[in-house]
XYZ file of C-alpha atoms in Angstrom:
304
model
C 40.716 -53.543 -75.507
C 43.856 -54.770 -77.113
C 46.993 -52.904 -76.077
C 50.608 -52.538 -77.300
C 52.794 -54.022 -74.572
C 56.412 -54.167 -74.120
C 57.491 -57.156 -72.132
C 60.948 -57.459 -70.851
C 62.360 -60.813 -70.109
C 59.738 -62.512 -72.180
C 62.082 -65.278 -73.246
C 62.372 -66.588 -69.628
C 60.346 -69.416 -68.049
C 57.737 -67.179 -66.583
C 58.001 -64.688 -69.461
C 57.056 -67.193 -72.028
C 53.802 -67.974 -70.300
C 52.995 -64.350 -69.713
C 53.634 -63.437 -73.304
C 51.393 -66.434 -74.482
C 48.627 -65.352 -72.299
C 48.842 -61.674 -73.407
C 48.877 -62.751 -76.991
C 45.814 -64.960 -76.447
C 43.985 -61.737 -75.020
C 44.678 -59.995 -78.380
C 47.530 -57.643 -77.241
C 50.480 -56.811 -79.449
C 53.771 -57.642 -77.836
C 57.383 -56.564 -78.244
C 59.837 -58.757 -76.298
C 62.984 -57.222 -75.027
C 65.535 -59.849 -74.072
C 69.079 -61.012 -74.621
C 67.914 -64.319 -76.187
C 65.418 -65.080 -78.869
C 61.774 -66.049 -77.860
C 62.008 -69.854 -77.519
C 58.507 -70.828 -78.426
C 58.625 -71.524 -82.127
C 54.786 -71.479 -82.437
C 54.673 -67.848 -81.287
C 58.015 -66.675 -82.621
C 56.619 -65.146 -85.708
C 54.149 -63.063 -83.627
C 56.688 -61.746 -81.142
C 59.679 -59.801 -82.172
C 62.565 -60.013 -79.856
C 64.698 -56.814 -79.534
C 68.040 -57.323 -77.859
C 68.878 -54.675 -75.262
C 70.956 -54.239 -72.115
C 68.449 -52.812 -69.656
C 71.254 -51.583 -67.398
C 72.069 -49.058 -70.147
C 69.553 -46.248 -69.956
C 70.095 -45.186 -73.461
C 69.164 -48.552 -74.836
C 66.107 -48.622 -72.573
C 64.782 -45.375 -73.822
C 65.441 -46.446 -77.435
C 63.800 -49.896 -76.943
C 60.612 -48.377 -75.405
C 60.313 -46.143 -78.530
C 60.863 -49.057 -80.946
C 58.745 -50.492 -83.641
C 57.046 -53.818 -82.544
C 57.403 -55.687 -85.821
C 60.169 -55.804 -88.539
C 58.471 -55.149 -91.850
C 59.599 -53.589 -95.101
C 58.646 -50.797 -95.008
C 57.393 -50.334 -91.506
C 53.534 -50.264 -91.604
C 52.498 -50.571 -87.919
C 51.285 -47.431 -86.191
C 54.194 -45.132 -86.597
C 55.873 -43.131 -83.744
C 53.262 -44.468 -81.231
C 54.402 -45.310 -77.734
C 53.369 -48.533 -75.958
C 50.383 -48.584 -73.820
C 52.197 -50.605 -71.155
C 55.453 -51.953 -69.938
C 55.620 -55.352 -68.295
C 59.117 -55.759 -66.648
C 60.132 -59.400 -65.936
C 63.802 -59.229 -66.800
C 66.630 -59.656 -64.350
C 68.530 -62.169 -62.345
C 65.889 -64.626 -60.969
C 67.671 -65.368 -57.729
C 70.885 -65.159 -55.725
C 74.063 -66.887 -56.753
C 73.600 -66.874 -60.614
C 76.299 -64.131 -60.513
C 78.212 -62.483 -57.730
C 76.098 -60.443 -55.272
C 77.189 -57.048 -56.568
C 76.241 -57.914 -59.995
C 72.821 -59.288 -58.834
C 72.155 -55.860 -57.240
C 73.551 -53.807 -60.075
C 71.634 -55.664 -62.836
C 68.305 -55.909 -61.024
C 68.114 -52.492 -59.320
C 69.538 -50.521 -62.256
C 67.415 -52.283 -64.856
C 64.240 -51.675 -62.834
C 65.225 -47.983 -62.335
C 65.906 -47.445 -66.040
C 62.536 -48.991 -67.082
C 60.543 -46.891 -64.581
C 62.305 -43.695 -65.319
C 62.144 -44.111 -69.100
C 58.405 -45.118 -69.109
C 57.639 -42.301 -66.807
C 59.469 -39.567 -68.693
C 58.152 -40.949 -72.011
C 54.564 -40.783 -70.757
C 53.840 -44.538 -70.991
C 50.696 -44.698 -68.734
C 51.150 -48.205 -67.230
C 54.142 -50.021 -65.910
C 53.828 -53.417 -64.151
C 57.025 -54.793 -62.414
C 57.889 -58.262 -61.242
C 59.093 -58.341 -57.549
C 59.183 -61.374 -55.398
C 57.762 -62.793 -52.063
C 61.349 -63.183 -51.068
C 61.253 -59.502 -49.905
C 59.436 -60.741 -46.801
C 62.884 -61.841 -45.623
C 62.515 -65.644 -45.348
C 63.401 -67.346 -48.566
C 67.189 -66.372 -48.544
C 67.651 -65.573 -45.032
C 70.816 -66.444 -43.056
C 69.471 -69.555 -41.312
C 65.790 -70.288 -40.277
C 63.638 -67.151 -40.030
C 59.851 -66.986 -39.450
C 57.452 -64.750 -41.291
C 56.272 -61.761 -39.034
C 52.615 -62.872 -39.180
C 50.151 -64.979 -41.068
C 48.596 -64.598 -43.543
C 51.403 -62.656 -45.292
C 49.684 -59.740 -46.895
C 51.174 -56.610 -48.635
C 51.313 -54.660 -45.357
C 53.749 -57.057 -43.788
C 57.183 -55.527 -43.539
C 59.436 -56.183 -46.470
C 62.733 -56.735 -44.565
C 65.186 -59.018 -46.288
C 68.838 -59.556 -45.732
C 69.832 -61.113 -48.974
C 70.977 -59.280 -52.137
C 68.402 -60.450 -54.570
C 65.442 -59.447 -52.257
C 67.216 -56.233 -51.380
C 67.360 -55.341 -55.077
C 63.628 -56.001 -55.382
C 62.814 -53.711 -52.476
C 64.922 -51.030 -54.066
C 62.982 -51.391 -57.307
C 59.729 -51.102 -55.540
C 60.727 -47.919 -53.734
C 61.886 -46.504 -57.198
C 58.440 -47.416 -58.589
C 56.609 -45.702 -55.632
C 58.651 -42.583 -55.999
C 58.146 -42.217 -59.719
C 54.356 -43.034 -59.419
C 54.169 -40.193 -56.916
C 56.339 -37.816 -59.003
C 54.427 -38.396 -62.221
C 50.935 -39.265 -60.958
C 51.121 -42.583 -62.943
C 49.993 -46.091 -62.458
C 52.833 -48.375 -61.492
C 51.814 -51.880 -60.108
C 54.343 -54.248 -58.543
C 53.563 -57.957 -58.419
C 55.322 -59.947 -55.716
C 55.714 -63.309 -57.435
C 55.648 -66.589 -55.527
C 57.613 -69.557 -56.872
C 56.497 -69.725 -60.529
C 55.361 -73.311 -61.542
C 55.266 -74.285 -65.181
C 52.652 -76.754 -66.355
C 55.130 -79.691 -66.547
C 56.394 -79.090 -62.940
C 53.425 -80.517 -61.170
C 54.585 -84.040 -61.815
C 58.195 -83.455 -61.014
C 60.311 -83.646 -57.832
C 59.830 -80.190 -56.342
C 56.025 -80.272 -56.338
C 55.956 -83.703 -55.005
C 58.178 -82.451 -52.128
C 55.846 -79.557 -51.556
C 53.065 -82.025 -51.081
C 54.824 -84.856 -49.340
C 57.375 -82.900 -47.253
C 55.728 -79.652 -46.427
C 57.994 -78.870 -43.460
C 60.756 -78.220 -45.954
C 59.057 -75.361 -47.766
C 58.992 -72.391 -45.299
C 61.310 -70.644 -47.755
C 58.502 -70.517 -50.443
C 55.804 -69.671 -47.840
C 53.904 -72.789 -48.772
C 52.601 -70.804 -51.781
C 53.244 -70.677 -55.472
C 52.001 -69.060 -58.709
C 50.971 -71.094 -61.838
C 52.748 -69.497 -64.812
C 49.402 -69.255 -66.707
C 47.615 -67.662 -63.814
C 50.558 -65.292 -63.672
C 49.674 -64.320 -67.257
C 46.256 -63.487 -66.204
C 47.519 -61.325 -63.382
C 49.673 -59.282 -65.663
C 46.754 -58.883 -68.184
C 44.477 -57.723 -65.337
C 47.147 -55.259 -64.091
C 47.560 -53.872 -67.587
C 43.831 -53.313 -67.980
C 43.139 -51.796 -64.551
C 43.682 -48.039 -64.474
C 43.723 -45.474 -61.890
C 45.118 -47.170 -58.918
C 48.408 -45.230 -58.718
C 51.070 -47.125 -56.991
C 50.110 -50.624 -55.789
C 51.848 -53.759 -54.563
C 50.169 -57.180 -55.098
C 51.125 -60.621 -53.868
C 51.072 -62.822 -57.006
C 50.270 -66.256 -55.814
C 47.633 -68.897 -56.201
C 44.746 -69.314 -53.756
C 45.705 -72.461 -51.862
C 48.510 -73.922 -49.670
C 50.859 -76.403 -51.467
C 50.086 -79.335 -49.248
C 47.422 -81.460 -47.764
C 48.885 -81.706 -44.193
C 45.968 -80.198 -42.238
C 43.997 -76.941 -42.324
C 46.162 -74.001 -43.048
C 45.997 -72.420 -39.600
C 46.632 -75.846 -37.789
C 49.590 -76.524 -40.098
C 51.120 -73.068 -39.507
C 50.706 -73.365 -35.751
C 52.714 -76.552 -35.814
C 55.542 -75.312 -38.064
C 55.686 -71.716 -36.891
C 54.279 -71.787 -33.254
C 55.666 -68.317 -32.494
C 54.185 -66.512 -35.467
C 50.765 -64.826 -34.826
C 47.921 -65.601 -37.045
C 46.038 -62.246 -37.421
C 42.663 -63.439 -38.882
C 40.651 -66.525 -39.550
C 42.120 -68.408 -42.505
C 40.321 -70.789 -44.985
C 41.054 -74.497 -44.496
C 43.378 -74.564 -47.565
C 44.114 -70.882 -47.887
C 47.655 -70.064 -49.051
C 49.821 -68.492 -46.227
C 50.892 -65.807 -48.631
C 47.641 -63.960 -49.210
C 46.374 -62.966 -52.656
C 43.189 -61.405 -51.367
C 44.278 -57.899 -52.574
C 44.806 -58.947 -56.208
C 41.492 -60.821 -56.113
C 39.595 -57.864 -54.734
C 41.228 -54.929 -56.674
C 42.115 -56.567 -60.045
C 39.492 -59.354 -60.118
C 41.933 -62.292 -60.316
C 40.351 -65.727 -60.373
C 42.400 -68.911 -60.204
C 42.125 -71.047 -63.239
C 45.033 -73.471 -62.508
C 44.879 -74.881 -58.878
C 47.625 -77.327 -58.270
C 45.313 -80.104 -57.333
C 44.008 -80.053 -60.941
C 47.294 -81.280 -62.134
C 49.043 -83.121 -59.359
C 48.872 -86.961 -59.752
C 46.725 -88.297 -56.908
């Protein structure tokens, strides 16, 4: 069933692909962002409402907005969205000073969750990050606590960006408990857009795998990410949930996954048998609970 979905940050790299996928599934989308939607092919289907998400009043107002500008308004009137997909925020450390990274990310996530909960919007899906596992922006080299990294592994970061994401996750958990609502958190791996498979970073993933502990030798294709958000919007009744949002396979051909991990992280325990090319960050939960099926494995696009 098609739904009315508010997407925050839809003009960003990941957001564009998520919005495109949701539109392809027949959903009606309102984009909340500070810049226009950049894909001219879809711009006439996606209205962008400018809003500062750190201002709670603007958030409440935006979530009650019309989705399309017409004269007069003809869409279903005074109808709340069916879901909110929250992607907006600073995408990493050192885009702005640390205190602003924390303020912007934590406060915008709080405002979205609070407003959606109080308004009675039945589904909120939030973008978090695998950086919460404490490796990506650590002070120096740090190992993951165990492999595979599933959602039960302790989120114990030391950097401001990941700490802001952990705070948002705790806010979501509290409001889901308080209101008895569905709030799902997707911990995104490094988002890879289609053109990036032939560029320097992904070549380095494959050819220099020892460099990429920070990304957990995992990634998420931007189009498969769209599928994940669509599945999360459609699946009801799970309460508060956290899902690793990564693709199925490790980002290199060095050796079977377990053998490779033993060579680069010899002190990190491996807690179960792993598939020969299974990603070290596990997506088993999102496959089992939401039904995710990978459509865009990296080997399909990487030049042999």
